[in-house]
Amino acid sequence: MRSFDVVSNLERETHMKRTALILTLLVALTASAAEESSALLRRAWPGTSAANLENVGAGIGIVFTPDLSVKNNCRFYEALGFACFESADWLQILADIHSYNLNHPGRRVRTLVLETHGTNGHGLKVQKSKKPSDDRSYISVAALQEILEPVGVRYIIISACNSGRLLRPEIYRKLNREPGDKLFLAPTRGIIDATEDFDPKRTTVTVITPGTSAIETTLVGSLHELATPTREAIEDAAKKRDVKLPKQFAISEMLIRMMIRDPKLELRTGQSVEELSKVQTSVADSEKLFKTFITHLDFVAARHSRGSSAVAAASR
Amino acid sequence: MKTSKLLIALSIFCLMLGACASTNDDEPSLSDSQTNGDQIPSAAARQDDIAYTDISRNPEVPKIVDVTTTVDASTAEQTGITNDAMTSSSTVDSTTVESTTVDSTLTPQSTTTTTTTQSTTSSNLNNTPSTTSTTNTDSMTSSSTTDDTDTTDDTETASRTRMRKD
């Protein structure tokens, strides 16, 4: 009888240990996933929290499709230290990135952020407008990796709708010309696919997508929304780079989240998604996020201003 | 006994997993971000590291296919695309929200800008909602570095343009 009790106690103890172990493993895995997003962003976009406004975009290139941009939008980003490219022709964009990295050896693009369409996950699209005859081109994710690797790009962050679907094996290398989606408009400037020689296992270019594949949103802001010292800091940065600032700028919610290092931002690599999502941020949440971005810029400008004042005082 | 050893081994694995998760490269310092010293090698080193290729001349560069220089109405019909589908934009919407903006950093003449409008939908990015009611005596002048040719007005702070990246 006593030996039965001993065995029973041992079993209970073992069961409890096993449960505790499983729980510990689950907690560790969850923490690991959250940390992974943060670490991934730090690797792809280092230094943004420490940089002043004119160097926020150092080493980062942004690609805008013209219809998700505003007039002279790139000048705003160039003032902040980004390399900015805007065209409805992918070949032109790739050539411009190539040229930029050749001509700016100290500030070459290492990470590229794509502010483009995802065409419901059927292909990365840049276009002048939705008019059928307007300039428009597509590229597959693998083609981007293949072409940008020798140029020196190491990370591609896709901020496009349903970006996880772009990694589906059936269109990862070569896009489907007839996906049966009304968003897939005529490719008046062509489609670029990867070659047969491209080996995804050997590429050094990491593709990063949002944790949840959904409809991404771009917001339009005005420089007048910034605090005066912030605006002056950006104007100074623009002067140094001989850039004339626009009055408006376009910025995606994902780019905002990356710049402010939003802990809720989830990023991942190499995982395709099948499901087509129609989820989009609410207007109220968009506005809240934009205000946070403005506050962030004001904070960075104020921090740098304080730092400069302290240095000036110390040198006296 | 075997179970205990297994549990100990799993615990060690678990602890290692936790340690791995918390081991990350630290945020580079200000000097790092300004100079990119650790990520951008010298020009000479870069030339060794990266072979820049001419995109237009490299035979291995992906080929452009399916280039259509002109698209007429019949083409659009064949692909199931109608002009109506193009023009009735569902991806570009200019949504107006009720908001109150108080900019205390402006000059004393600056006042509260209060704009209350109804939601509007437009395919024109620069379209300004027609039902705005704005009072703004912002006396800040544009800097010489700001593009004066833009057709922007101060109502943009209350009327945020949102564009779907579909």
GROMACS .gro file of C-alpha atoms in nm:
model
  482
    1MET     CA    1   0.000   0.000   0.000
    2ARG     CA    2   0.281   0.231   0.095
    3SER     CA    3   0.474   0.150  -0.223
    4PHE     CA    4   0.160   0.238  -0.424
    5ASP     CA    5   0.147   0.580  -0.256
    6VAL     CA    6   0.513   0.639  -0.332
    7VAL     CA    7   0.463   0.554  -0.698
    8SER     CA    8   0.156   0.775  -0.714
    9ASN     CA    9   0.340   1.068  -0.559
   10LEU     CA   10   0.628   1.023  -0.799
   11GLU     CA   11   0.392   1.025  -1.096
   12ARG     CA   12   0.219   1.339  -0.970
   13GLU     CA   13   0.551   1.511  -0.917
   14THR     CA   14   0.669   1.415  -1.264
   15HIS     CA   15   0.346   1.541  -1.416
   16MET     CA   16   0.379   1.877  -1.240
   17LYS     CA   17   0.738   1.915  -1.353
   18ARG     CA   18   0.639   1.837  -1.708
   19THR     CA   19   0.359   2.095  -1.704
   20ALA     CA   20   0.591   2.359  -1.560
   21LEU     CA   21   0.848   2.280  -1.823
   22ILE     CA   22   0.599   2.312  -2.106
   23LEU     CA   23   0.476   2.645  -1.971
   24THR     CA   24   0.831   2.772  -1.942
   25LEU     CA   25   0.902   2.669  -2.299
   26LEU     CA   26   0.590   2.847  -2.425
   27VAL     CA   27   0.680   3.168  -2.244
   28ALA     CA   28   1.035   3.150  -2.375
   29LEU     CA   29   0.915   3.099  -2.733
   30THR     CA   30   0.671   3.392  -2.714
   31ALA     CA   31   0.939   3.622  -2.577
   32SER     CA   32   1.173   3.497  -2.844
   33ALA     CA   33   0.926   3.590  -3.123
   34ALA     CA   34   0.877   3.945  -2.991
   35GLU     CA   35   1.247   3.988  -2.946
   36GLU     CA   36   1.305   3.854  -3.294
   37SER     CA   37   1.105   4.141  -3.453
   38SER     CA   38   1.293   4.397  -3.252
   39ALA     CA   39   1.632   4.243  -3.326
   40LEU     CA   40   1.546   4.206  -3.694
   41LEU     CA   41   1.464   4.575  -3.720
   42ARG     CA   42   1.780   4.672  -3.533
   43ARG     CA   43   1.985   4.472  -3.778
   44ALA     CA   44   1.807   4.609  -4.084
   45TRP     CA   45   1.781   4.967  -3.959
   46PRO     CA   46   2.038   5.036  -3.690
   47GLY     CA   47   2.090   5.362  -3.513
   48THR     CA   48   1.763   5.543  -3.572
   49SER     CA   49   1.698   5.603  -3.204
   50ALA     CA   50   2.038   5.762  -3.158
   51ALA     CA   51   2.051   5.961  -3.479
   52ASN     CA   52   1.966   6.325  -3.522
   53LEU     CA   53   1.701   6.424  -3.773
   54GLU     CA   54   1.935   6.468  -4.066
   55ASN     CA   55   2.071   6.116  -4.022
   56VAL     CA   56   1.756   5.925  -3.939
   57GLY     CA   57   1.760   5.759  -4.280
   58ALA     CA   58   2.130   5.682  -4.310
   59GLY     CA   59   2.178   5.363  -4.509
   60ILE     CA   60   1.807   5.333  -4.585
   61GLY     CA   61   1.648   5.363  -4.928
   62ILE     CA   62   1.277   5.412  -4.985
   63VAL     CA   63   1.095   5.323  -5.305
   64PHE     CA   64   0.770   5.508  -5.370
   65THR     CA   65   0.515   5.425  -5.631
   66PRO     CA   66   0.413   5.765  -5.775
   67ASP     CA   67   0.044   5.718  -5.700
   68LEU     CA   68   0.116   5.667  -5.329
   69SER     CA   69   0.325   5.978  -5.304
   70VAL     CA   70   0.286   6.356  -5.312
   71LYS     CA   71   0.463   6.621  -5.512
   72ASN     CA   72   0.837   6.632  -5.435
   73ASN     CA   73   0.786   6.376  -5.160
   74CYS     CA   74   1.139   6.239  -5.196
   75ARG     CA   75   1.287   6.572  -5.095
   76PHE     CA   76   1.142   6.535  -4.746
   77TYR     CA   77   1.311   6.198  -4.706
   78GLU     CA   78   1.637   6.316  -4.860
   79ALA     CA   79   1.651   6.592  -4.598
   80LEU     CA   80   1.625   6.322  -4.331
   81GLY     CA   81   1.916   6.133  -4.483
   82PHE     CA   82   1.726   5.868  -4.676
   83ALA     CA   83   1.791   5.774  -5.034
   84CYS     CA   84   1.457   5.803  -5.210
   85PHE     CA   85   1.343   5.661  -5.541
   86GLU     CA   86   1.014   5.719  -5.716
   87SER     CA   87   0.913   5.586  -6.053
   88ALA     CA   88   0.649   5.375  -6.225
   89ASP     CA   89   0.925   5.176  -6.391
   90TRP     CA   90   1.105   4.916  -6.180
   91LEU     CA   91   1.400   4.909  -6.418
   92GLN     CA   92   1.448   5.283  -6.366
   93ILE     CA   93   1.428   5.237  -5.988
   94LEU     CA   94   1.685   4.957  -5.991
   95ALA     CA   95   1.918   5.160  -6.210
   96ASP     CA   96   1.880   5.458  -5.976
   97ILE     CA   97   1.965   5.248  -5.670
   98HIS     CA   98   2.265   5.110  -5.852
   99SER     CA   99   2.377   5.459  -5.944
  100TYR     CA  100   2.318   5.593  -5.592
  101ASN     CA  101   2.533   5.327  -5.431
  102LEU     CA  102   2.810   5.393  -5.679
  103ASN     CA  103   2.802   5.767  -5.623
  104HIS     CA  104   2.749   5.767  -5.246
  105PRO     CA  105   3.003   5.518  -5.113
  106GLY     CA  106   2.972   5.658  -4.760
  107ARG     CA  107   2.596   5.638  -4.752
  108ARG     CA  108   2.511   5.345  -4.972
  109VAL     CA  109   2.170   5.185  -4.943
  110ARG     CA  110   2.190   4.873  -4.731
  111THR     CA  111   1.821   4.840  -4.652
  112LEU     CA  112   1.542   4.913  -4.895
  113VAL     CA  113   1.187   4.993  -4.781
  114LEU     CA  114   0.924   4.936  -5.048
  115GLU     CA  115   0.634   5.182  -5.034
  116THR     CA  116   0.460   5.019  -5.326
  117HIS     CA  117   0.147   4.825  -5.411
  118GLY     CA  118   0.126   4.454  -5.346
  119THR     CA  119  -0.161   4.402  -5.594
  120ASN     CA  120  -0.346   4.183  -5.346
  121GLY     CA  121  -0.030   3.977  -5.317
  122HIS     CA  122   0.009   3.918  -5.693
  123GLY     CA  123   0.322   4.130  -5.747
  124LEU     CA  124   0.506   4.441  -5.638
  125LYS     CA  125   0.354   4.717  -5.847
  126VAL     CA  126   0.462   5.076  -5.913
  127GLN     CA  127   0.236   5.293  -6.123
  128LYS     CA  128   0.170   5.652  -6.217
  129SER     CA  129  -0.203   5.612  -6.168
  130LYS     CA  130  -0.484   5.365  -6.220
  131LYS     CA  131  -0.544   5.483  -6.573
  132PRO     CA  132  -0.487   5.174  -6.790
  133SER     CA  133  -0.252   5.342  -7.035
  134ASP     CA  134  -0.034   5.506  -6.769
  135ASP     CA  135   0.313   5.383  -6.679
  136ARG     CA  136   0.306   5.071  -6.465
  137SER     CA  137   0.545   4.785  -6.393
  138TYR     CA  138   0.575   4.478  -6.171
  139ILE     CA  139   0.857   4.281  -6.017
  140SER     CA  140   0.881   3.954  -5.827
  141VAL     CA  141   1.044   3.941  -5.484
  142ALA     CA  142   1.312   3.699  -5.603
  143ALA     CA  143   1.403   3.932  -5.891
  144LEU     CA  144   1.456   4.215  -5.645
  145GLN     CA  145   1.685   3.997  -5.435
  146GLU     CA  146   1.875   3.881  -5.741
  147ILE     CA  147   1.933   4.228  -5.882
  148LEU     CA  148   1.995   4.415  -5.558
  149GLU     CA  149   2.238   4.170  -5.401
  150PRO     CA  150   2.538   4.272  -5.616
  151VAL     CA  151   2.446   4.637  -5.563
  152GLY     CA  152   2.503   4.599  -5.189
  153VAL     CA  153   2.147   4.583  -5.054
  154ARG     CA  154   2.115   4.338  -4.766
  155TYR     CA  155   1.756   4.387  -4.642
  156ILE     CA  156   1.432   4.447  -4.829
  157ILE     CA  157   1.140   4.555  -4.613
  158ILE     CA  158   0.811   4.519  -4.795
  159SER     CA  159   0.549   4.768  -4.688
  160ALA     CA  160   0.281   4.668  -4.935
  161CYS     CA  161  -0.063   4.518  -4.901
  162ASN     CA  162  -0.080   4.145  -4.839
  163SER     CA  163   0.296   4.131  -4.861
  164GLY     CA  164   0.310   3.778  -4.719
  165ARG     CA  165   0.130   3.656  -5.031
  166LEU     CA  166   0.412   3.788  -5.249
  167LEU     CA  167   0.632   3.511  -5.109
  168ARG     CA  168   0.405   3.230  -5.226
  169PRO     CA  169   0.623   2.976  -5.408
  170GLU     CA  170   0.414   2.996  -5.727
  171ILE     CA  171   0.485   3.369  -5.778
  172TYR     CA  172   0.799   3.423  -5.571
  173ARG     CA  173   1.025   3.391  -5.877
  174LYS     CA  174   0.793   3.451  -6.167
  175LEU     CA  175   0.471   3.649  -6.147
  176ASN     CA  176   0.147   3.513  -6.280
  177ARG     CA  177   0.046   3.725  -6.581
  178GLU     CA  178  -0.321   3.645  -6.541
  179PRO     CA  179  -0.404   3.625  -6.173
  180GLY     CA  180  -0.765   3.721  -6.243
  181ASP     CA  181  -0.751   4.024  -6.015
  182LYS     CA  182  -0.879   4.362  -6.131
  183LEU     CA  183  -0.592   4.531  -5.947
  184PHE     CA  184  -0.345   4.358  -6.177
  185LEU     CA  185  -0.356   4.626  -6.447
  186ALA     CA  186  -0.171   4.620  -6.777
  187PRO     CA  187   0.209   4.621  -6.726
  188THR     CA  188   0.280   4.906  -6.964
  189ARG     CA  189   0.643   4.922  -6.846
  190GLY     CA  190   0.694   4.550  -6.812
  191ILE     CA  191   0.730   4.271  -6.561
  192ILE     CA  192   1.062   4.166  -6.411
  193ASP     CA  193   1.111   3.806  -6.297
  194ALA     CA  194   1.409   3.628  -6.146
  195THR     CA  195   1.629   3.417  -6.370
  196GLU     CA  196   1.646   3.040  -6.355
  197ASP     CA  197   1.989   3.071  -6.195
  198PHE     CA  198   1.865   3.247  -5.884
  199ASP     CA  199   1.903   3.032  -5.574
  200PRO     CA  200   1.707   3.165  -5.275
  201LYS     CA  201   1.916   2.956  -5.038
  202ARG     CA  202   2.235   3.134  -5.140
  203THR     CA  203   2.115   3.492  -5.145
  204THR     CA  204   2.239   3.730  -4.878
  205VAL     CA  205   1.939   3.958  -4.916
  206THR     CA  206   1.683   3.912  -4.638
  207VAL     CA  207   1.321   3.990  -4.718
  208ILE     CA  208   1.121   4.128  -4.427
  209THR     CA  209   0.743   4.152  -4.421
  210PRO     CA  210   0.493   4.261  -4.156
  211GLY     CA  211   0.392   3.991  -3.910
  212THR     CA  212   0.036   4.008  -4.032
  213SER     CA  213  -0.036   4.023  -4.402
  214ALA     CA  214  -0.295   4.300  -4.440
  215ILE     CA  215  -0.378   4.618  -4.631
  216GLU     CA  216  -0.116   4.879  -4.555
  217THR     CA  217  -0.199   5.249  -4.549
  218THR     CA  218  -0.005   5.559  -4.647
  219LEU     CA  219  -0.084   5.892  -4.483
  220VAL     CA  220  -0.022   6.244  -4.605
  221GLY     CA  221   0.110   6.496  -4.356
  222SER     CA  222   0.214   6.857  -4.368
  223LEU     CA  223   0.532   7.016  -4.243
  224HIS     CA  224   0.312   7.271  -4.069
  225GLU     CA  225   0.206   6.998  -3.831
  226LEU     CA  226   0.557   6.984  -3.689
  227ALA     CA  227   0.667   7.202  -3.403
  228THR     CA  228   0.863   7.508  -3.513
  229PRO     CA  229   1.203   7.385  -3.383
  230THR     CA  230   1.149   7.053  -3.562
  231ARG     CA  231   1.058   7.225  -3.885
  232GLU     CA  232   1.363   7.446  -3.856
  233ALA     CA  233   1.585   7.143  -3.790
  234ILE     CA  234   1.452   6.973  -4.103
  235GLU     CA  235   1.493   7.291  -4.303
  236ASP     CA  236   1.854   7.315  -4.185
  237ALA     CA  237   1.909   6.953  -4.286
  238ALA     CA  238   1.753   7.026  -4.625
  239LYS     CA  239   1.980   7.327  -4.674
  240LYS     CA  240   2.287   7.118  -4.602
  241ARG     CA  241   2.183   6.874  -4.872
  242ASP     CA  242   2.073   7.150  -5.106
  243VAL     CA  243   1.718   7.022  -5.105
  244LYS     CA  244   1.403   7.232  -5.125
  245LEU     CA  245   1.143   7.087  -4.892
  246PRO     CA  246   0.789   7.013  -5.003
  247LYS     CA  247   0.499   7.130  -4.792
  248GLN     CA  248   0.352   6.780  -4.773
  249PHE     CA  249   0.496   6.435  -4.731
  250ALA     CA  250   0.357   6.084  -4.763
  251ILE     CA  251   0.445   5.818  -4.510
  252SER     CA  252   0.315   5.467  -4.454
  253GLU     CA  253   0.195   5.343  -4.121
  254MET     CA  254   0.458   5.070  -4.132
  255LEU     CA  255   0.736   5.321  -4.192
  256ILE     CA  256   0.608   5.524  -3.898
  257ARG     CA  257   0.607   5.215  -3.676
  258MET     CA  258   0.964   5.135  -3.778
  259MET     CA  259   1.084   5.490  -3.719
  260ILE     CA  260   0.927   5.519  -3.376
  261ARG     CA  261   1.028   5.161  -3.293
  262ASP     CA  262   0.674   5.064  -3.209
  263PRO     CA  263   0.691   4.759  -2.980
  264LYS     CA  264   0.367   4.635  -3.138
  265LEU     CA  265   0.528   4.612  -3.479
  266GLU     CA  266   0.574   4.252  -3.583
  267LEU     CA  267   0.816   4.160  -3.855
  268ARG     CA  268   0.913   3.828  -4.001
  269THR     CA  269   1.122   3.676  -4.273
  270GLY     CA  270   1.068   3.407  -4.529
  271GLN     CA  271   0.711   3.310  -4.447
  272SER     CA  272   0.450   3.314  -4.720
  273VAL     CA  273   0.079   3.359  -4.663
  274GLU     CA  274  -0.206   3.224  -4.873
  275GLU     CA  275  -0.499   3.409  -4.724
  276LEU     CA  276  -0.603   3.743  -4.879
  277SER     CA  277  -0.668   3.994  -4.604
  278LYS     CA  278  -0.893   4.300  -4.619
  279VAL     CA  279  -0.798   4.423  -4.274
  280GLN     CA  280  -0.698   4.788  -4.260
  281THR     CA  281  -0.621   5.029  -3.978
  282SER     CA  282  -0.912   5.246  -3.868
  283VAL     CA  283  -0.907   5.619  -3.939
  284ALA     CA  284  -0.880   5.695  -3.568
  285ASP     CA  285  -0.586   5.459  -3.522
  286SER     CA  286  -0.413   5.605  -3.828
  287GLU     CA  287  -0.446   5.953  -3.689
  288LYS     CA  288  -0.321   5.843  -3.350
  289LEU     CA  289  -0.019   5.679  -3.511
  290PHE     CA  290   0.056   5.988  -3.717
  291LYS     CA  291   0.042   6.211  -3.410
  292THR     CA  292   0.287   5.975  -3.241
  293PHE     CA  293   0.518   6.013  -3.538
  294ILE     CA  294   0.500   6.393  -3.515
  295THR     CA  295   0.576   6.374  -3.144
  296HIS     CA  296   0.869   6.144  -3.217
  297LEU     CA  297   1.018   6.388  -3.470
  298ASP     CA  298   0.970   6.674  -3.225
  299PHE     CA  299   1.144   6.469  -2.956
  300VAL     CA  300   1.440   6.381  -3.179
  301ALA     CA  301   1.478   6.745  -3.284
  302ALA     CA  302   1.458   6.867  -2.925
  303ARG     CA  303   1.708   6.606  -2.806
  304HIS     CA  304   1.958   6.703  -3.071
  305SER     CA  305   1.903   7.072  -2.998
  306ARG     CA  306   1.971   7.013  -2.628
  307GLY     CA  307   2.281   6.813  -2.715
  308SER     CA  308   2.409   7.089  -2.941
  309SER     CA  309   2.345   7.352  -2.673
  310ALA     CA  310   2.533   7.147  -2.416
  311VAL     CA  311   2.831   7.106  -2.648
  312ALA     CA  312   2.830   7.478  -2.724
  313ALA     CA  313   2.816   7.565  -2.354
  314ALA     CA  314   3.098   7.325  -2.273
  315SER     CA  315   3.320   7.467  -2.544
  316ARG     CA  316   3.289   7.821  -2.407
  317MET     CA  317   1.513   0.853  -1.316
  318LYS     CA  318   1.531   0.882  -1.690
  319THR     CA  319   1.243   1.126  -1.679
  320SER     CA  320   1.428   1.347  -1.431
  321LYS     CA  321   1.736   1.355  -1.650
  322LEU     CA  322   1.517   1.442  -1.947
  323LEU     CA  323   1.354   1.720  -1.753
  324ILE     CA  324   1.690   1.861  -1.647
  325ALA     CA  325   1.812   1.849  -2.006
  326LEU     CA  326   1.499   2.022  -2.129
  327SER     CA  327   1.530   2.286  -1.857
  328ILE     CA  328   1.886   2.361  -1.965
  329PHE     CA  329   1.768   2.383  -2.324
  330CYS     CA  330   1.491   2.615  -2.220
  331LEU     CA  331   1.729   2.842  -2.031
  332MET     CA  332   1.961   2.850  -2.332
  333LEU     CA  333   1.667   2.942  -2.554
  334GLY     CA  334   1.583   3.231  -2.324
  335ALA     CA  335   1.943   3.343  -2.323
  336CYS     CA  336   1.953   3.333  -2.702
  337ALA     CA  337   1.636   3.539  -2.724
  338SER     CA  338   1.783   3.811  -2.508
  339THR     CA  339   2.118   3.815  -2.682
  340ASN     CA  340   2.109   4.078  -2.947
  341ASP     CA  341   2.330   4.324  -3.107
  342ASP     CA  342   2.292   4.648  -2.919
  343GLU     CA  343   2.171   4.964  -3.077
  344PRO     CA  344   2.469   5.131  -3.235
  345SER     CA  345   2.587   5.452  -3.081
  346LEU     CA  346   2.535   5.795  -3.229
  347SER     CA  347   2.876   5.788  -3.387
  348ASP     CA  348   2.793   5.457  -3.548
  349SER     CA  349   2.480   5.591  -3.704
  350GLN     CA  350   2.646   5.905  -3.823
  351THR     CA  351   2.945   5.746  -3.978
  352ASN     CA  352   2.818   5.398  -4.041
  353GLY     CA  353   3.162   5.295  -3.941
  354ASP     CA  354   3.077   4.937  -3.860
  355GLN     CA  355   2.850   4.870  -4.151
  356ILE     CA  356   3.006   5.064  -4.432
  357PRO     CA  357   3.355   4.959  -4.524
  358SER     CA  358   3.597   5.190  -4.696
  359ALA     CA  359   3.563   5.246  -5.066
  360ALA     CA  360   3.851   5.014  -5.137
  361ALA     CA  361   3.716   4.741  -4.915
  362ARG     CA  362   3.375   4.780  -5.068
  363GLN     CA  363   3.507   4.735  -5.412
  364ASP     CA  364   3.654   4.407  -5.303
  365ASP     CA  365   3.339   4.306  -5.129
  366ILE     CA  366   3.081   4.404  -5.382
  367ALA     CA  367   3.106   4.369  -5.750
  368TYR     CA  368   2.890   4.646  -5.889
  369THR     CA  369   2.727   4.540  -6.206
  370ASP     CA  370   2.571   4.733  -6.482
  371ILE     CA  371   2.208   4.633  -6.480
  372SER     CA  372   2.152   4.709  -6.842
  373ARG     CA  373   2.453   4.511  -6.961
  374ASN     CA  374   2.460   4.212  -6.731
  375PRO     CA  375   2.332   3.911  -6.923
  376GLU     CA  376   2.233   3.740  -6.598
  377VAL     CA  377   2.009   4.018  -6.489
  378PRO     CA  378   1.645   3.917  -6.512
  379LYS     CA  379   1.488   3.989  -6.843
  380ILE     CA  380   1.195   4.219  -6.889
  381VAL     CA  381   0.908   4.040  -7.042
  382ASP     CA  382   0.554   4.115  -7.136
  383VAL     CA  383   0.615   4.477  -7.209
  384THR     CA  384   0.310   4.643  -7.353
  385THR     CA  385   0.375   4.990  -7.476
  386THR     CA  386   0.019   5.083  -7.552
  387VAL     CA  387  -0.301   4.972  -7.395
  388ASP     CA  388  -0.623   5.040  -7.575
  389ALA     CA  389  -0.978   4.991  -7.465
  390SER     CA  390  -1.003   4.648  -7.623
  391THR     CA  391  -0.705   4.526  -7.425
  392ALA     CA  392  -0.863   4.642  -7.109
  393GLU     CA  393  -1.180   4.462  -7.199
  394GLN     CA  394  -0.995   4.141  -7.268
  395THR     CA  395  -0.840   4.146  -6.926
  396GLY     CA  396  -1.170   4.211  -6.767
  397ILE     CA  397  -1.080   4.563  -6.670
  398THR     CA  398  -1.326   4.837  -6.733
  399ASN     CA  399  -1.270   5.206  -6.721
  400ASP     CA  400  -1.530   5.229  -6.452
  401ALA     CA  401  -1.323   5.001  -6.236
  402MET     CA  402  -1.026   5.227  -6.287
  403THR     CA  403  -1.188   5.556  -6.217
  404SER     CA  404  -1.406   5.459  -5.926
  405SER     CA  405  -1.110   5.460  -5.698
  406SER     CA  406  -1.149   5.254  -5.388
  407THR     CA  407  -0.788   5.275  -5.292
  408VAL     CA  408  -0.739   5.645  -5.251
  409ASP     CA  409  -0.961   5.804  -5.001
  410SER     CA  410  -0.938   6.137  -4.841
  411THR     CA  411  -1.098   6.089  -4.507
  412THR     CA  412  -1.175   6.380  -4.290
  413VAL     CA  413  -1.181   6.342  -3.920
  414GLU     CA  414  -1.297   6.573  -3.654
  415SER     CA  415  -1.003   6.713  -3.470
  416THR     CA  416  -0.883   7.009  -3.277
  417THR     CA  417  -0.526   7.120  -3.322
  418VAL     CA  418  -0.366   7.361  -3.086
  419ASP     CA  419  -0.018   7.457  -3.190
  420SER     CA  420   0.133   7.636  -2.898
  421THR     CA  421   0.469   7.661  -3.063
  422LEU     CA  422   0.357   7.913  -3.320
  423THR     CA  423   0.357   8.285  -3.273
  424PRO     CA  424   0.108   8.445  -3.034
  425GLN     CA  425  -0.116   8.524  -3.330
  426SER     CA  426  -0.169   8.156  -3.389
  427THR     CA  427  -0.508   8.034  -3.288
  428THR     CA  428  -0.683   7.709  -3.251
  429THR     CA  429  -0.772   7.545  -3.576
  430THR     CA  430  -1.094   7.356  -3.551
  431THR     CA  431  -1.222   7.173  -3.851
  432THR     CA  432  -1.527   6.955  -3.855
  433THR     CA  433  -1.626   6.797  -4.180
  434GLN     CA  434  -1.800   6.495  -4.318
  435SER     CA  435  -1.608   6.206  -4.466
  436THR     CA  436  -1.531   6.252  -4.829
  437THR     CA  437  -1.396   6.023  -5.095
  438SER     CA  438  -1.180   6.137  -5.376
  439SER     CA  439  -0.930   5.999  -5.620
  440ASN     CA  440  -0.739   6.323  -5.623
  441LEU     CA  441  -0.457   6.327  -5.373
  442ASN     CA  442  -0.447   6.703  -5.355
  443ASN     CA  443  -0.817   6.738  -5.325
  444THR     CA  444  -0.924   6.951  -5.035
  445PRO     CA  445  -1.259   6.866  -4.880
  446SER     CA  446  -1.514   7.119  -4.986
  447THR     CA  447  -1.695   7.133  -4.659
  448THR     CA  448  -1.419   7.262  -4.441
  449SER     CA  449  -1.467   7.536  -4.193
  450THR     CA  450  -1.127   7.655  -4.090
  451THR     CA  451  -1.006   7.946  -3.886
  452ASN     CA  452  -0.634   7.981  -3.904
  453THR     CA  453  -0.429   8.287  -3.847
  454ASP     CA  454  -0.100   8.108  -3.851
  455SER     CA  455   0.150   8.380  -3.919
  456MET     CA  456   0.448   8.153  -3.974
  457THR     CA  457   0.609   8.226  -4.302
  458SER     CA  458   0.748   7.969  -4.538
  459SER     CA  459   1.118   7.918  -4.534
  460SER     CA  460   1.317   7.956  -4.848
  461THR     CA  461   1.383   7.585  -4.834
  462THR     CA  462   1.018   7.501  -4.862
  463ASP     CA  463   0.860   7.443  -5.198
  464ASP     CA  464   0.619   7.732  -5.248
  465THR     CA  465   0.467   7.584  -5.559
  466ASP     CA  466   0.279   7.316  -5.373
  467THR     CA  467  -0.094   7.355  -5.356
  468THR     CA  468  -0.121   7.274  -4.992
  469ASP     CA  469  -0.311   7.461  -4.732
  470ASP     CA  470  -0.327   7.438  -4.357
  471THR     CA  471  -0.646   7.236  -4.353
  472GLU     CA  472  -0.431   6.931  -4.412
  473THR     CA  473  -0.379   6.899  -4.038
  474ALA     CA  474  -0.747   6.829  -3.991
  475SER     CA  475  -0.811   6.645  -4.317
  476ARG     CA  476  -0.574   6.354  -4.344
  477THR     CA  477  -0.540   6.188  -4.682
  478ARG     CA  478  -0.517   5.811  -4.655
  479MET     CA  479  -0.409   5.586  -4.939
  480ARG     CA  480  -0.452   5.210  -4.952
  481LYS     CA  481  -0.145   5.026  -5.072
  482ASP     CA  482  -0.336   4.754  -5.247
   0.00000   0.00000   0.00000
